[in-house]
XYZ file of C-alpha atoms in Angstrom:
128
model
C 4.766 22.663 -4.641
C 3.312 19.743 -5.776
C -0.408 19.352 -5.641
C 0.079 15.913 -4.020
C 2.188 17.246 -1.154
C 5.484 16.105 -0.051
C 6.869 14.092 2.762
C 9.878 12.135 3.951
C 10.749 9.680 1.160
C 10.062 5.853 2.266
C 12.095 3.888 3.046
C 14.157 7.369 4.925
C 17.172 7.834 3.400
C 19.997 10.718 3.286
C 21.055 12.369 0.006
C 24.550 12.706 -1.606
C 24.217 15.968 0.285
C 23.746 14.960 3.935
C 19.825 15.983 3.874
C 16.785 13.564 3.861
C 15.383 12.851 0.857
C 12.044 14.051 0.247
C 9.030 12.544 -1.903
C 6.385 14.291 -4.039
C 3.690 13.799 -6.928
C 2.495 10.459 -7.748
C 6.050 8.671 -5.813
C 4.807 10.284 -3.070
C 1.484 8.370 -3.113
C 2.805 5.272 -4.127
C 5.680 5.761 -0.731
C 1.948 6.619 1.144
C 0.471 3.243 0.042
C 3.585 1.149 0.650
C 3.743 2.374 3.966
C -0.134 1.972 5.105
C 0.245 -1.532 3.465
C 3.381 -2.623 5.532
C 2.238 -1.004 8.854
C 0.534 -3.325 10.942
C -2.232 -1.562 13.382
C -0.827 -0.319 16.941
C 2.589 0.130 15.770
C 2.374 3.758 15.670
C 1.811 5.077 19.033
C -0.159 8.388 18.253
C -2.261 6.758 15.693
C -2.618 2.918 16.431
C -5.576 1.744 13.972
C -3.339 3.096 11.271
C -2.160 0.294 9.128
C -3.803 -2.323 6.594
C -2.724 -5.509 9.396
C -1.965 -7.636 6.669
C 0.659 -9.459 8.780
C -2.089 -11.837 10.728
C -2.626 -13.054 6.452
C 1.155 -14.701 6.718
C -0.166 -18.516 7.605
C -3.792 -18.179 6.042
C -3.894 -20.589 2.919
C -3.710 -19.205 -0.752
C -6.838 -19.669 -1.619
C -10.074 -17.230 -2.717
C -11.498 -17.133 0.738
C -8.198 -15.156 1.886
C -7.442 -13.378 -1.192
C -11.496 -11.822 -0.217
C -10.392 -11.025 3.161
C -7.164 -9.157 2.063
C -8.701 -7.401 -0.795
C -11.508 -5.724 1.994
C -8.367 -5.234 4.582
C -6.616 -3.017 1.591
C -9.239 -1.338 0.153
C -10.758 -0.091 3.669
C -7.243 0.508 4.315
C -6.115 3.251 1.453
C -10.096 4.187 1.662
C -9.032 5.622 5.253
C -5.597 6.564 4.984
C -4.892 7.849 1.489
C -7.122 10.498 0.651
C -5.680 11.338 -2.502
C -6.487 7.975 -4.253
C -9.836 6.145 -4.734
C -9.839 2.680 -5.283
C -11.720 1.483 -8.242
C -10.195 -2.183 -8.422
C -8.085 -4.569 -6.652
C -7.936 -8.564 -7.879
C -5.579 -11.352 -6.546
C -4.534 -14.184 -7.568
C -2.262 -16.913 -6.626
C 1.128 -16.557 -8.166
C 1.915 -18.923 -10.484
C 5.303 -19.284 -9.943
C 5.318 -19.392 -6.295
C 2.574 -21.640 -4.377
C 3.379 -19.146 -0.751
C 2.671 -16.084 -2.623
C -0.529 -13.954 -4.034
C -0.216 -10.797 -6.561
C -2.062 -7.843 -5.549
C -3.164 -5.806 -8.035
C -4.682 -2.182 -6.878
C -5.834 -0.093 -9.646
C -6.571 3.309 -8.472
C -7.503 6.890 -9.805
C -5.978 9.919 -8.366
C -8.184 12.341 -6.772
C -6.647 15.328 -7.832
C -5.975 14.512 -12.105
C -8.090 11.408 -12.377
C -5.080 9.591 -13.519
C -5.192 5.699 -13.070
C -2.941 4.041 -11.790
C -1.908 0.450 -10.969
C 0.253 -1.052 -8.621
C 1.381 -5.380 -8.138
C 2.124 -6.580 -4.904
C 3.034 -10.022 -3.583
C 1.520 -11.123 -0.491
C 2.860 -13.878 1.432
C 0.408 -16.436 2.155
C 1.023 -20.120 3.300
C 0.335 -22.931 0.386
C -3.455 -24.114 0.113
């Protein structure tokens, strides 16, 4: 057993022998923050403040004022929903290449080894 647990790998998906694929280690985590990052609040119905709501970010305008906001909406995010990580950066930026989109970048250390790791998202944003 893994001392990061295991769950249901995300996205669900069945094997090449008809079972669900399960997740464990540092995928696992990874799966966890994916999914508290694409879950918006009250779409689970035991649990409905789960979620990082970074939907209601979609039309904001790329710009530093926003990236602020969605750097606090992540990090108190993970800080309540993934245990096994702490947070110890996150920047964003505009990308470059893309004037509707922001990269993400969540450096974290895992509670159990102290490994670091980092992570890049995009975020869709509207153009500033």
């Amino acid at each position: 057993m893994s001392i990061f647990g295991k769950s249901m790998a995300f996205p669900p998906r069945v094997g090449s022998d008809g079972r669900f694929v399960w997740s464990f280690g540092e995928t696992n985590i990874r799966e966890s923050i994916a999914v508290i990052l694409r879950t918006e609040p009250g779409e689970r119905v035991g649990v409905p403040e789960f979620g990082a709501g970074l939907a209601r970010f979609l039309f904001e305008p790329n710009n530093a004022a926003t990236h602020a906001r969605v750097q606090d909406a992540v990090g108190r995010a993970l800080a309540r929903w993934e245990p096994r990580l702490a947070v110890e950066a996150l920047e964003m930026a505009a990308d470059p290449a893309d004037a509707e989109t922001a990269l993400l970048t969540i450096t974290y250390r895992l509670v159990a080894t102290a490994t670091r790791e980092r992570i890049t998202l995009n975020i869709p944003l509207a153009s500033a």
